[in-house]
N, CA, C and O atoms as a Tripos MOL2 file, in Angstrom:
@<TRIPOS>MOLECULE
protein
  272   271    68     0     0
PROTEIN
NO_CHARGES

@<TRIPOS>ATOM
      1 N           7.0210   10.7000    6.2840 N.3       1 MET1
      2 CA          5.9710    9.7640    5.9700 C.3       1 MET1
      3 C           4.8990   10.5020    5.1680 C.2       1 MET1
      4 O           4.5480   11.6430    5.4680 O.2       1 MET1
      5 N           4.4040    9.8370    4.1660 N.am      2 CYS2
      6 CA          3.3300   10.3940    3.3410 C.3       2 CYS2
      7 C           2.0880   10.6110    4.1990 C.2       2 CYS2
      8 O           1.6910    9.7290    4.9610 O.2       2 CYS2
      9 N           1.4890   11.7660    4.0740 N.am      3 GLU3
     10 CA          0.3350   12.1030    4.8990 C.3       3 GLU3
     11 C          -0.9010   11.2610    4.5930 C.2       3 GLU3
     12 O          -1.7430   11.0810    5.4730 O.2       3 GLU3
     13 N          -1.0360   10.7440    3.3770 N.am      4 VAL4
     14 CA         -2.2470    9.9990    3.0270 C.3       4 VAL4
     15 C          -1.9810    8.5100    2.8370 C.2       4 VAL4
     16 O          -2.8490    7.7910    2.3420 O.2       4 VAL4
     17 N          -0.7990    8.0330    3.2200 N.am      5 TYR5
     18 CA         -0.4570    6.6240    3.0200 C.3       5 TYR5
     19 C          -1.5130    5.7030    3.6310 C.2       5 TYR5
     20 O          -1.8760    4.6910    3.0310 O.2       5 TYR5
     21 N          -1.9930    6.0400    4.7890 N.am      6 ALA6
     22 CA         -2.9680    5.1810    5.4680 C.3       6 ALA6
     23 C          -4.4010    5.6150    5.1920 C.2       6 ALA6
     24 O          -5.3080    5.2680    5.9480 O.2       6 ALA6
     25 N          -4.6110    6.3560    4.1390 N.am      7 SER7
     26 CA         -5.9410    6.8920    3.8410 C.3       7 SER7
     27 C          -6.9590    5.7830    3.6490 C.2       7 SER7
     28 O          -6.8060    4.9200    2.7840 O.2       7 SER7
     29 N          -7.9750    5.8200    4.4490 N.am      8 ARG8
     30 CA         -9.0160    4.7970    4.3280 C.3       8 ARG8
     31 C          -9.9680    5.0940    3.1890 C.2       8 ARG8
     32 O         -10.8110    4.2580    2.8640 O.2       8 ARG8
     33 N          -9.8580    6.2660    2.5690 N.am      9 PHE9
     34 CA        -10.7600    6.6470    1.4810 C.3       9 PHE9
     35 C         -10.1890    6.3350    0.0930 C.2       9 PHE9
     36 O         -10.9000    6.4530   -0.9060 O.2       9 PHE9
     37 N          -8.9360    5.9430    0.0240 N.am     10 ALA10
     38 CA         -8.2970    5.6480   -1.2620 C.3      10 ALA10
     39 C          -8.6600    4.2340   -1.7210 C.2      10 ALA10
     40 O          -8.8790    3.3480   -0.8940 O.2      10 ALA10
     41 N          -8.7230    4.0240   -3.0320 N.am     11 ASP11
     42 CA         -8.9090    2.6750   -3.5730 C.3      11 ASP11
     43 C          -7.6450    1.8480   -3.3640 C.2      11 ASP11
     44 O          -7.7100    0.6620   -3.0410 O.2      11 ASP11
     45 N          -6.4870    2.4950   -3.5560 N.am     12 VAL12
     46 CA         -5.1810    1.8720   -3.3630 C.3      12 VAL12
     47 C          -4.2830    2.8990   -2.6890 C.2      12 VAL12
     48 O          -4.2340    4.0580   -3.1010 O.2      12 VAL12
     49 N          -3.5760    2.4720   -1.6530 N.am     13 SER13
     50 CA         -2.5670    3.3230   -1.0280 C.3      13 SER13
     51 C          -1.2000    2.7770   -1.4090 C.2      13 SER13
     52 O          -1.0180    1.5630   -1.4950 O.2      13 SER13
     53 N          -0.2410    3.6630   -1.6370 N.am     14 ALA14
     54 CA          1.1080    3.2550   -2.0240 C.3      14 ALA14
     55 C           2.1280    3.9720   -1.1580 C.2      14 ALA14
     56 O           1.9630    5.1460   -0.8230 O.2      14 ALA14
     57 N           3.1740    3.2600   -0.8030 N.am     15 GLY15
     58 CA          4.2500    3.8370   -0.0070 C.3      15 GLY15
     59 C           5.4040    2.8600    0.0870 C.2      15 GLY15
     60 O           5.3790    1.8020   -0.5420 O.2      15 GLY15
     61 N           6.4170    3.2100    0.8710 N.am     16 ASN16
     62 CA          7.5720    2.3240    0.9620 C.3      16 ASN16
     63 C           7.7230    1.6900    2.3370 C.2      16 ASN16
     64 O           8.7460    1.0640    2.6140 O.2      16 ASN16
     65 N           6.7420    1.8350    3.1900 N.am     17 ILE17
     66 CA          6.8060    1.2070    4.5060 C.3      17 ILE17
     67 C           6.5240   -0.2840    4.3510 C.2      17 ILE17
     68 O           5.5450   -0.6770    3.7160 O.2      17 ILE17
     69 N           7.3820   -1.1000    4.9300 N.am     18 GLY18
     70 CA          7.1800   -2.5410    4.9170 C.3      18 GLY18
     71 C           7.8440   -3.2660    3.7660 C.2      18 GLY18
     72 O           7.7520   -4.4900    3.6710 O.2      18 GLY18
     73 N           8.5190   -2.5260    2.8800 N.am     19 THR19
     74 CA          9.2320   -3.1540    1.7720 C.3      19 THR19
     75 C          10.6620   -2.6420    1.7320 C.2      19 THR19
     76 O          10.9730   -1.5770    2.2660 O.2      19 THR19
     77 N          11.5220   -3.4150    1.0920 N.am     20 GLU20
     78 CA         12.9150   -2.9800    0.9900 C.3      20 GLU20
     79 C          13.0460   -1.8510   -0.0230 C.2      20 GLU20
     80 O          12.1600   -1.6270   -0.8470 O.2      20 GLU20
     81 N          14.1610   -1.1490    0.0550 N.am     21 GLU21
     82 CA         14.3930   -0.0020   -0.8240 C.3      21 GLU21
     83 C          14.2500   -0.3930   -2.2940 C.2      21 GLU21
     84 O          14.7230   -1.4460   -2.7220 O.2      21 GLU21
     85 N          13.5940    0.4710   -3.0480 N.am     22 GLY22
     86 CA         13.3840    0.2270   -4.4680 C.3      22 GLY22
     87 C          12.0490   -0.4280   -4.7850 C.2      22 GLY22
     88 O          11.7040   -0.6130   -5.9520 O.2      22 GLY22
     89 N          11.2950   -0.7810   -3.7430 N.am     23 PHE23
     90 CA          9.9980   -1.4130   -3.9280 C.3      23 PHE23
     91 C           8.9090   -0.5440   -3.3100 C.2      23 PHE23
     92 O           9.1880    0.3110   -2.4690 O.2      23 PHE23
     93 N           7.6750   -0.7680   -3.7290 N.am     24 THR24
     94 CA          6.5370   -0.0010   -3.2320 C.3      24 THR24
     95 C           5.5120   -0.9480   -2.6240 C.2      24 THR24
     96 O           5.1960   -1.9920   -3.1940 O.2      24 THR24
     97 N           5.0060   -0.5740   -1.4720 N.am     25 THR25
     98 CA          3.9340   -1.3210   -0.8210 C.3      25 THR25
     99 C           2.5970   -0.7950   -1.3350 C.2      25 THR25
    100 O           2.3640    0.4130   -1.3410 O.2      25 THR25
    101 N           1.7260   -1.6960   -1.7650 N.am     26 LEU26
    102 CA          0.3690   -1.3240   -2.1660 C.3      26 LEU26
    103 C          -0.6190   -1.9180   -1.1750 C.2      26 LEU26
    104 O          -0.5360   -3.0990   -0.8350 O.2      26 LEU26
    105 N          -1.5410   -1.1050   -0.7190 N.am     27 ILE27
    106 CA         -2.6370   -1.5920    0.1090 C.3      27 ILE27
    107 C          -3.9100   -1.4160   -0.7130 C.2      27 ILE27
    108 O          -4.3330   -0.2960   -0.9980 O.2      27 ILE27
    109 N          -4.5080   -2.5350   -1.0850 N.am     28 ILE28
    110 CA         -5.7250   -2.5230   -1.9010 C.3      28 ILE28
    111 C          -6.9050   -2.4890   -0.9420 C.2      28 ILE28
    112 O          -7.0580   -3.3760   -0.1020 O.2      28 ILE28
    113 N          -7.7380   -1.4640   -1.0710 N.am     29 ARG29
    114 CA         -8.7720   -1.2120   -0.0740 C.3      29 ARG29
    115 C         -10.1870   -1.6060   -0.4960 C.2      29 ARG29
    116 O         -11.0760   -1.6890    0.3510 O.2      29 ARG29
    117 N         -10.4110   -1.8490   -1.7750 N.am     30 ASN30
    118 CA        -11.7750   -2.1680   -2.2150 C.3      30 ASN30
    119 C         -11.7270   -2.8320   -3.5920 C.2      30 ASN30
    120 O         -10.6510   -3.0300   -4.1560 O.2      30 ASN30
    121 N         -12.8890   -3.1710   -4.1230 N.am     31 ALA31
    122 CA        -12.9770   -3.8670   -5.4130 C.3      31 ALA31
    123 C         -12.4180   -3.0260   -6.5580 C.2      31 ALA31
    124 O         -11.8010   -3.5660   -7.4760 O.2      31 ALA31
    125 N         -12.6260   -1.7200   -6.5150 N.am     32 SER32
    126 CA        -12.0840   -0.8500   -7.5710 C.3      32 SER32
    127 C         -10.5640   -0.8840   -7.5630 C.2      32 SER32
    128 O          -9.9310   -0.9450   -8.6170 O.2      32 SER32
    129 N          -9.9830   -0.8440   -6.3730 N.am     33 GLY33
    130 CA         -8.5310   -0.9200   -6.2500 C.3      33 GLY33
    131 C          -7.9960   -2.2580   -6.7210 C.2      33 GLY33
    132 O          -6.9570   -2.3210   -7.3790 O.2      33 GLY33
    133 N          -8.7070   -3.3340   -6.3830 N.am     34 LYS34
    134 CA         -8.2900   -4.6710   -6.8210 C.3      34 LYS34
    135 C          -8.3170   -4.7670   -8.3410 C.2      34 LYS34
    136 O          -7.4020   -5.3270   -8.9450 O.2      34 LYS34
    137 N          -9.3590   -4.2260   -8.9610 N.am     35 ALA35
    138 CA         -9.4640   -4.2520  -10.4220 C.3      35 ALA35
    139 C          -8.3320   -3.4490  -11.0590 C.2      35 ALA35
    140 O          -7.7430   -3.8830  -12.0490 O.2      35 ALA35
    141 N          -8.0300   -2.2940  -10.5010 N.am     36 LEU36
    142 CA         -6.9560   -1.4550  -11.0170 C.3      36 LEU36
    143 C          -5.6120   -2.1800  -10.9680 C.2      36 LEU36
    144 O          -4.8790   -2.2100  -11.9570 O.2      36 LEU36
    145 N          -5.2980   -2.7590   -9.8180 N.am     37 VAL37
    146 CA         -4.0190   -3.4510   -9.6560 C.3      37 VAL37
    147 C          -3.9840   -4.7100  -10.5180 C.2      37 VAL37
    148 O          -2.9630   -4.9940  -11.1440 O.2      37 VAL37
    149 N          -5.0690   -5.4620  -10.5640 N.am     38 SER38
    150 CA         -5.1180   -6.6690  -11.4030 C.3      38 SER38
    151 C          -4.8890   -6.3290  -12.8670 C.2      38 SER38
    152 O          -4.1740   -7.0450  -13.5690 O.2      38 SER38
    153 N          -5.4870   -5.2490  -13.3260 N.am     39 ASN39
    154 CA         -5.3050   -4.8130  -14.7090 C.3      39 ASN39
    155 C          -3.8480   -4.4360  -14.9700 C.2      39 ASN39
    156 O          -3.2920   -4.7890  -16.0100 O.2      39 ASN39
    157 N          -3.2360   -3.7280  -14.0410 N.am     40 ALA40
    158 CA         -1.8310   -3.3390  -14.1990 C.3      40 ALA40
    159 C          -0.9260   -4.5670  -14.2630 C.2      40 ALA40
    160 O           0.0430   -4.5850  -15.0220 O.2      40 ALA40
    161 N          -1.2370   -5.5960  -13.4670 N.am     41 VAL41
    162 CA         -0.4630   -6.8400  -13.5040 C.3      41 VAL41
    163 C          -0.6480   -7.5290  -14.8500 C.2      41 VAL41
    164 O           0.3280   -7.9560  -15.4680 O.2      41 VAL41
    165 N          -1.8920   -7.6400  -15.3070 N.am     42 GLU42
    166 CA         -2.1830   -8.2920  -16.5890 C.3      42 GLU42
    167 C          -1.4760   -7.6010  -17.7490 C.2      42 GLU42
    168 O          -1.0330   -8.2650  -18.6860 O.2      42 GLU42
    169 N          -1.3650   -6.2800  -17.6960 N.am     43 LEU43
    170 CA         -0.6960   -5.5170  -18.7550 C.3      43 LEU43
    171 C           0.8240   -5.5570  -18.6350 C.2      43 LEU43
    172 O           1.5350   -5.0730  -19.5150 O.2      43 LEU43
    173 N           1.3150   -6.1340  -17.5470 N.am     44 GLY44
    174 CA          2.7580   -6.2120  -17.3410 C.3      44 GLY44
    175 C           3.3720   -4.9230  -16.8250 C.2      44 GLY44
    176 O           4.5880   -4.7430  -16.8840 O.2      44 GLY44
    177 N           2.5330   -4.0260  -16.3200 N.am     45 ASN45
    178 CA          3.0430   -2.7510  -15.8130 C.3      45 ASN45
    179 C           3.6410   -2.8610  -14.4200 C.2      45 ASN45
    180 O           4.5330   -2.0920  -14.0620 O.2      45 ASN45
    181 N           3.1570   -3.8090  -13.6350 N.am     46 ILE46
    182 CA          3.6930   -4.0310  -12.2960 C.3      46 ILE46
    183 C           3.7600   -5.5260  -12.0300 C.2      46 ILE46
    184 O           3.0820   -6.3150  -12.6870 O.2      46 ILE46
    185 N           4.5790   -5.9040  -11.0690 N.am     47 SER47
    186 CA          4.6020   -7.2850  -10.5930 C.3      47 SER47
    187 C           4.3960   -7.2460   -9.0860 C.2      47 SER47
    188 O           4.7320   -6.2620   -8.4270 O.2      47 SER47
    189 N           3.8470   -8.3100   -8.5570 N.am     48 LEU48
    190 CA          3.5000   -8.3560   -7.1420 C.3      48 LEU48
    191 C           4.2710   -9.4440   -6.4190 C.2      48 LEU48
    192 O           4.6440  -10.4610   -7.0050 O.2      48 LEU48
    193 N           4.5030   -9.2100   -5.1310 N.am     49 THR49
    194 CA          5.0930  -10.2040   -4.2440 C.3      49 THR49
    195 C           4.4380  -10.0500   -2.8800 C.2      49 THR49
    196 O           3.8870   -8.9950   -2.5660 O.2      49 THR49
    197 N           4.4950  -11.0810   -2.0860 N.am     50 ASP50
    198 CA          3.9420  -11.0210   -0.7310 C.3      50 ASP50
    199 C           5.0120  -10.6920    0.3030 C.2      50 ASP50
    200 O           4.7520  -10.7780    1.5040 O.2      50 ASP50
    201 N           6.2080  -10.3180   -0.1400 N.am     51 ASP51
    202 CA          7.3330  -10.0510    0.7550 C.3      51 ASP51
    203 C           7.2010   -8.6570    1.3720 C.2      51 ASP51
    204 O           7.9110   -7.7250    0.9920 O.2      51 ASP51
    205 N           6.2800   -8.5340    2.3290 N.am     52 VAL52
    206 CA          5.9700   -7.2500    2.9610 C.3      52 VAL52
    207 C           5.9660   -7.4390    4.4740 C.2      52 VAL52
    208 O           5.4550   -8.4380    4.9810 O.2      52 VAL52
    209 N           6.5340   -6.4800    5.1850 N.am     53 ASP53
    210 CA          6.5240   -6.4930    6.6490 C.3      53 ASP53
    211 C           5.2430   -5.8130    7.1230 C.2      53 ASP53
    212 O           5.2060   -4.5970    7.3110 O.2      53 ASP53
    213 N           4.2000   -6.6090    7.3130 N.am     54 GLU54
    214 CA          2.8950   -6.0580    7.6840 C.3      54 GLU54
    215 C           2.9200   -5.3780    9.0490 C.2      54 GLU54
    216 O           2.1550   -4.4420    9.2830 O.2      54 GLU54
    217 N           3.7840   -5.8320    9.9480 N.am     55 SER55
    218 CA          3.8490   -5.1900   11.2650 C.3      55 SER55
    219 C           4.3750   -3.7620   11.1510 C.2      55 SER55
    220 O           3.9460   -2.8920   11.9080 O.2      55 SER55
    221 N           5.2930   -3.5030   10.2210 N.am     56 ALA56
    222 CA          5.7960   -2.1390   10.0070 C.3      56 ALA56
    223 C           4.6790   -1.2290    9.5020 C.2      56 ALA56
    224 O           4.6020   -0.0610    9.8850 O.2      56 ALA56
    225 N           3.8210   -1.7640    8.6480 N.am     57 ILE57
    226 CA          2.6830   -0.9810    8.1470 C.3      57 ILE57
    227 C           1.7190   -0.6800    9.2970 C.2      57 ILE57
    228 O           1.2570    0.4510    9.4460 O.2      57 ILE57
    229 N           1.4230   -1.6900   10.1030 N.am     58 GLY58
    230 CA          0.5390   -1.4920   11.2480 C.3      58 GLY58
    231 C           1.0830   -0.4480   12.2120 C.2      58 GLY58
    232 O           0.3310    0.3800   12.7260 O.2      58 GLY58
    233 N           2.4010   -0.4860   12.4620 N.am     59 ASP59
    234 CA          3.0280    0.5100   13.3410 C.3      59 ASP59
    235 C           2.8590    1.9120   12.7780 C.2      59 ASP59
    236 O           2.5510    2.8460   13.5180 O.2      59 ASP59
    237 N           3.0580    2.0680   11.4670 N.am     60 ALA60
    238 CA          2.9330    3.3840   10.8280 C.3      60 ALA60
    239 C           1.4980    3.8980   10.9080 C.2      60 ALA60
    240 O           1.2720    5.0860   11.1390 O.2      60 ALA60
    241 N           0.5400    3.0120   10.7200 N.am     61 VAL61
    242 CA         -0.8710    3.4110   10.7960 C.3      61 VAL61
    243 C          -1.2050    3.8580   12.2160 C.2      61 VAL61
    244 O          -1.8870    4.8640   12.4110 O.2      61 VAL61
    245 N          -0.7240    3.1080   13.2050 N.am     62 ARG62
    246 CA         -0.9890    3.4800   14.6000 C.3      62 ARG62
    247 C          -0.3440    4.8240   14.9410 C.2      62 ARG62
    248 O          -0.9440    5.6340   15.6470 O.2      62 ARG62
    249 N           0.8770    5.0690   14.4440 N.am     63 ARG63
    250 CA          1.5330    6.3640   14.6720 C.3      63 ARG63
    251 C           0.7220    7.4850   14.0420 C.2      63 ARG63
    252 O           0.5330    8.5390   14.6490 O.2      63 ARG63
    253 N           0.2410    7.2580   12.8170 N.am     64 LYS64
    254 CA         -0.5390    8.2940   12.1340 C.3      64 LYS64
    255 C          -1.8280    8.5840   12.8980 C.2      64 LYS64
    256 O          -2.1950    9.7460   13.0740 O.2      64 LYS64
    257 N          -2.5100    7.5500   13.3460 N.am     65 LYS65
    258 CA         -3.7510    7.7530   14.0940 C.3      65 LYS65
    259 C          -3.4850    8.5080   15.3910 C.2      65 LYS65
    260 O          -4.3290    9.2810   15.8430 O.2      65 LYS65
    261 N          -2.3240    8.2910   15.9890 N.am     66 GLY66
    262 CA         -1.9580    8.9960   17.2110 C.3      66 GLY66
    263 C          -1.7100   10.4700   16.9830 C.2      66 GLY66
    264 O          -1.7850   11.2660   17.9180 O.2      66 GLY66
    265 N          -1.4110   10.8470   15.7300 N.am     67 MET67
    266 CA         -1.1530   12.2430   15.3870 C.3      67 MET67
    267 C          -2.4460   13.0130   15.1730 C.2      67 MET67
    268 O          -2.4540   14.2420   15.2360 O.2      67 MET67
    269 N          -3.5400   12.2990   14.9190 N.am     68 ALA68
    270 CA         -4.8120   12.9550   14.5830 C.3      68 ALA68
    271 C          -5.4240   13.6560   15.7710 C.2      68 ALA68
    272 O          -6.4930   14.2530   15.6520 O.2      68 ALA68
@<TRIPOS>BOND
     1     1     2 1
     2     2     3 1
     3     3     4 2
     4     3     5 am
     5     5     6 1
     6     6     7 1
     7     7     8 2
     8     7     9 am
     9     9    10 1
    10    10    11 1
    11    11    12 2
    12    11    13 am
    13    13    14 1
    14    14    15 1
    15    15    16 2
    16    15    17 am
    17    17    18 1
    18    18    19 1
    19    19    20 2
    20    19    21 am
    21    21    22 1
    22    22    23 1
    23    23    24 2
    24    23    25 am
    25    25    26 1
    26    26    27 1
    27    27    28 2
    28    27    29 am
    29    29    30 1
    30    30    31 1
    31    31    32 2
    32    31    33 am
    33    33    34 1
    34    34    35 1
    35    35    36 2
    36    35    37 am
    37    37    38 1
    38    38    39 1
    39    39    40 2
    40    39    41 am
    41    41    42 1
    42    42    43 1
    43    43    44 2
    44    43    45 am
    45    45    46 1
    46    46    47 1
    47    47    48 2
    48    47    49 am
    49    49    50 1
    50    50    51 1
    51    51    52 2
    52    51    53 am
    53    53    54 1
    54    54    55 1
    55    55    56 2
    56    55    57 am
    57    57    58 1
    58    58    59 1
    59    59    60 2
    60    59    61 am
    61    61    62 1
    62    62    63 1
    63    63    64 2
    64    63    65 am
    65    65    66 1
    66    66    67 1
    67    67    68 2
    68    67    69 am
    69    69    70 1
    70    70    71 1
    71    71    72 2
    72    71    73 am
    73    73    74 1
    74    74    75 1
    75    75    76 2
    76    75    77 am
    77    77    78 1
    78    78    79 1
    79    79    80 2
    80    79    81 am
    81    81    82 1
    82    82    83 1
    83    83    84 2
    84    83    85 am
    85    85    86 1
    86    86    87 1
    87    87    88 2
    88    87    89 am
    89    89    90 1
    90    90    91 1
    91    91    92 2
    92    91    93 am
    93    93    94 1
    94    94    95 1
    95    95    96 2
    96    95    97 am
    97    97    98 1
    98    98    99 1
    99    99   100 2
   100    99   101 am
   101   101   102 1
   102   102   103 1
   103   103   104 2
   104   103   105 am
   105   105   106 1
   106   106   107 1
   107   107   108 2
   108   107   109 am
   109   109   110 1
   110   110   111 1
   111   111   112 2
   112   111   113 am
   113   113   114 1
   114   114   115 1
   115   115   116 2
   116   115   117 am
   117   117   118 1
   118   118   119 1
   119   119   120 2
   120   119   121 am
   121   121   122 1
   122   122   123 1
   123   123   124 2
   124   123   125 am
   125   125   126 1
   126   126   127 1
   127   127   128 2
   128   127   129 am
   129   129   130 1
   130   130   131 1
   131   131   132 2
   132   131   133 am
   133   133   134 1
   134   134   135 1
   135   135   136 2
   136   135   137 am
   137   137   138 1
   138   138   139 1
   139   139   140 2
   140   139   141 am
   141   141   142 1
   142   142   143 1
   143   143   144 2
   144   143   145 am
   145   145   146 1
   146   146   147 1
   147   147   148 2
   148   147   149 am
   149   149   150 1
   150   150   151 1
   151   151   152 2
   152   151   153 am
   153   153   154 1
   154   154   155 1
   155   155   156 2
   156   155   157 am
   157   157   158 1
   158   158   159 1
   159   159   160 2
   160   159   161 am
   161   161   162 1
   162   162   163 1
   163   163   164 2
   164   163   165 am
   165   165   166 1
   166   166   167 1
   167   167   168 2
   168   167   169 am
   169   169   170 1
   170   170   171 1
   171   171   172 2
   172   171   173 am
   173   173   174 1
   174   174   175 1
   175   175   176 2
   176   175   177 am
   177   177   178 1
   178   178   179 1
   179   179   180 2
   180   179   181 am
   181   181   182 1
   182   182   183 1
   183   183   184 2
   184   183   185 am
   185   185   186 1
   186   186   187 1
   187   187   188 2
   188   187   189 am
   189   189   190 1
   190   190   191 1
   191   191   192 2
   192   191   193 am
   193   193   194 1
   194   194   195 1
   195   195   196 2
   196   195   197 am
   197   197   198 1
   198   198   199 1
   199   199   200 2
   200   199   201 am
   201   201   202 1
   202   202   203 1
   203   203   204 2
   204   203   205 am
   205   205   206 1
   206   206   207 1
   207   207   208 2
   208   207   209 am
   209   209   210 1
   210   210   211 1
   211   211   212 2
   212   211   213 am
   213   213   214 1
   214   214   215 1
   215   215   216 2
   216   215   217 am
   217   217   218 1
   218   218   219 1
   219   219   220 2
   220   219   221 am
   221   221   222 1
   222   222   223 1
   223   223   224 2
   224   223   225 am
   225   225   226 1
   226   226   227 1
   227   227   228 2
   228   227   229 am
   229   229   230 1
   230   230   231 1
   231   231   232 2
   232   231   233 am
   233   233   234 1
   234   234   235 1
   235   235   236 2
   236   235   237 am
   237   237   238 1
   238   238   239 1
   239   239   240 2
   240   239   241 am
   241   241   242 1
   242   242   243 1
   243   243   244 2
   244   243   245 am
   245   245   246 1
   246   246   247 1
   247   247   248 2
   248   247   249 am
   249   249   250 1
   250   250   251 1
   251   251   252 2
   252   251   253 am
   253   253   254 1
   254   254   255 1
   255   255   256 2
   256   255   257 am
   257   257   258 1
   258   258   259 1
   259   259   260 2
   260   259   261 am
   261   261   262 1
   262   262   263 1
   263   263   264 2
   264   263   265 am
   265   265   266 1
   266   266   267 1
   267   267   268 2
   268   267   269 am
   269   269   270 1
   270   270   271 1
   271   271   272 2
@<TRIPOS>SUBSTRUCTURE
     1 MET1         2 RESIDUE 1 A MET
     2 CYS2         6 RESIDUE 1 A CYS
     3 GLU3        10 RESIDUE 1 A GLU
     4 VAL4        14 RESIDUE 1 A VAL
     5 TYR5        18 RESIDUE 1 A TYR
     6 ALA6        22 RESIDUE 1 A ALA
     7 SER7        26 RESIDUE 1 A SER
     8 ARG8        30 RESIDUE 1 A ARG
     9 PHE9        34 RESIDUE 1 A PHE
    10 ALA10       38 RESIDUE 1 A ALA
    11 ASP11       42 RESIDUE 1 A ASP
    12 VAL12       46 RESIDUE 1 A VAL
    13 SER13       50 RESIDUE 1 A SER
    14 ALA14       54 RESIDUE 1 A ALA
    15 GLY15       58 RESIDUE 1 A GLY
    16 ASN16       62 RESIDUE 1 A ASN
    17 ILE17       66 RESIDUE 1 A ILE
    18 GLY18       70 RESIDUE 1 A GLY
    19 THR19       74 RESIDUE 1 A THR
    20 GLU20       78 RESIDUE 1 A GLU
    21 GLU21       82 RESIDUE 1 A GLU
    22 GLY22       86 RESIDUE 1 A GLY
    23 PHE23       90 RESIDUE 1 A PHE
    24 THR24       94 RESIDUE 1 A THR
    25 THR25       98 RESIDUE 1 A THR
    26 LEU26      102 RESIDUE 1 A LEU
    27 ILE27      106 RESIDUE 1 A ILE
    28 ILE28      110 RESIDUE 1 A ILE
    29 ARG29      114 RESIDUE 1 A ARG
    30 ASN30      118 RESIDUE 1 A ASN
    31 ALA31      122 RESIDUE 1 A ALA
    32 SER32      126 RESIDUE 1 A SER
    33 GLY33      130 RESIDUE 1 A GLY
    34 LYS34      134 RESIDUE 1 A LYS
    35 ALA35      138 RESIDUE 1 A ALA
    36 LEU36      142 RESIDUE 1 A LEU
    37 VAL37      146 RESIDUE 1 A VAL
    38 SER38      150 RESIDUE 1 A SER
    39 ASN39      154 RESIDUE 1 A ASN
    40 ALA40      158 RESIDUE 1 A ALA
    41 VAL41      162 RESIDUE 1 A VAL
    42 GLU42      166 RESIDUE 1 A GLU
    43 LEU43      170 RESIDUE 1 A LEU
    44 GLY44      174 RESIDUE 1 A GLY
    45 ASN45      178 RESIDUE 1 A ASN
    46 ILE46      182 RESIDUE 1 A ILE
    47 SER47      186 RESIDUE 1 A SER
    48 LEU48      190 RESIDUE 1 A LEU
    49 THR49      194 RESIDUE 1 A THR
    50 ASP50      198 RESIDUE 1 A ASP
    51 ASP51      202 RESIDUE 1 A ASP
    52 VAL52      206 RESIDUE 1 A VAL
    53 ASP53      210 RESIDUE 1 A ASP
    54 GLU54      214 RESIDUE 1 A GLU
    55 SER55      218 RESIDUE 1 A SER
    56 ALA56      222 RESIDUE 1 A ALA
    57 ILE57      226 RESIDUE 1 A ILE
    58 GLY58      230 RESIDUE 1 A GLY
    59 ASP59      234 RESIDUE 1 A ASP
    60 ALA60      238 RESIDUE 1 A ALA
    61 VAL61      242 RESIDUE 1 A VAL
    62 ARG62      246 RESIDUE 1 A ARG
    63 ARG63      250 RESIDUE 1 A ARG
    64 LYS64      254 RESIDUE 1 A LYS
    65 LYS65      258 RESIDUE 1 A LYS
    66 GLY66      262 RESIDUE 1 A GLY
    67 MET67      266 RESIDUE 1 A MET
    68 ALA68      270 RESIDUE 1 A ALA
């Protein structure tokens, strides 16, 4: 697991937890992150879907917090 995937200080966190193989989960944490991702979508660099297992992400965050 990526050590900073659940980083609360990042504008956007990226990883593969909660998505099927070949896809990346993005967690947008603030307005700067939203602007960055929105711009990437507008430029056609990325596409978005809501097909994410949020419970898997929550489990990973809880595991990481337990390691601290």
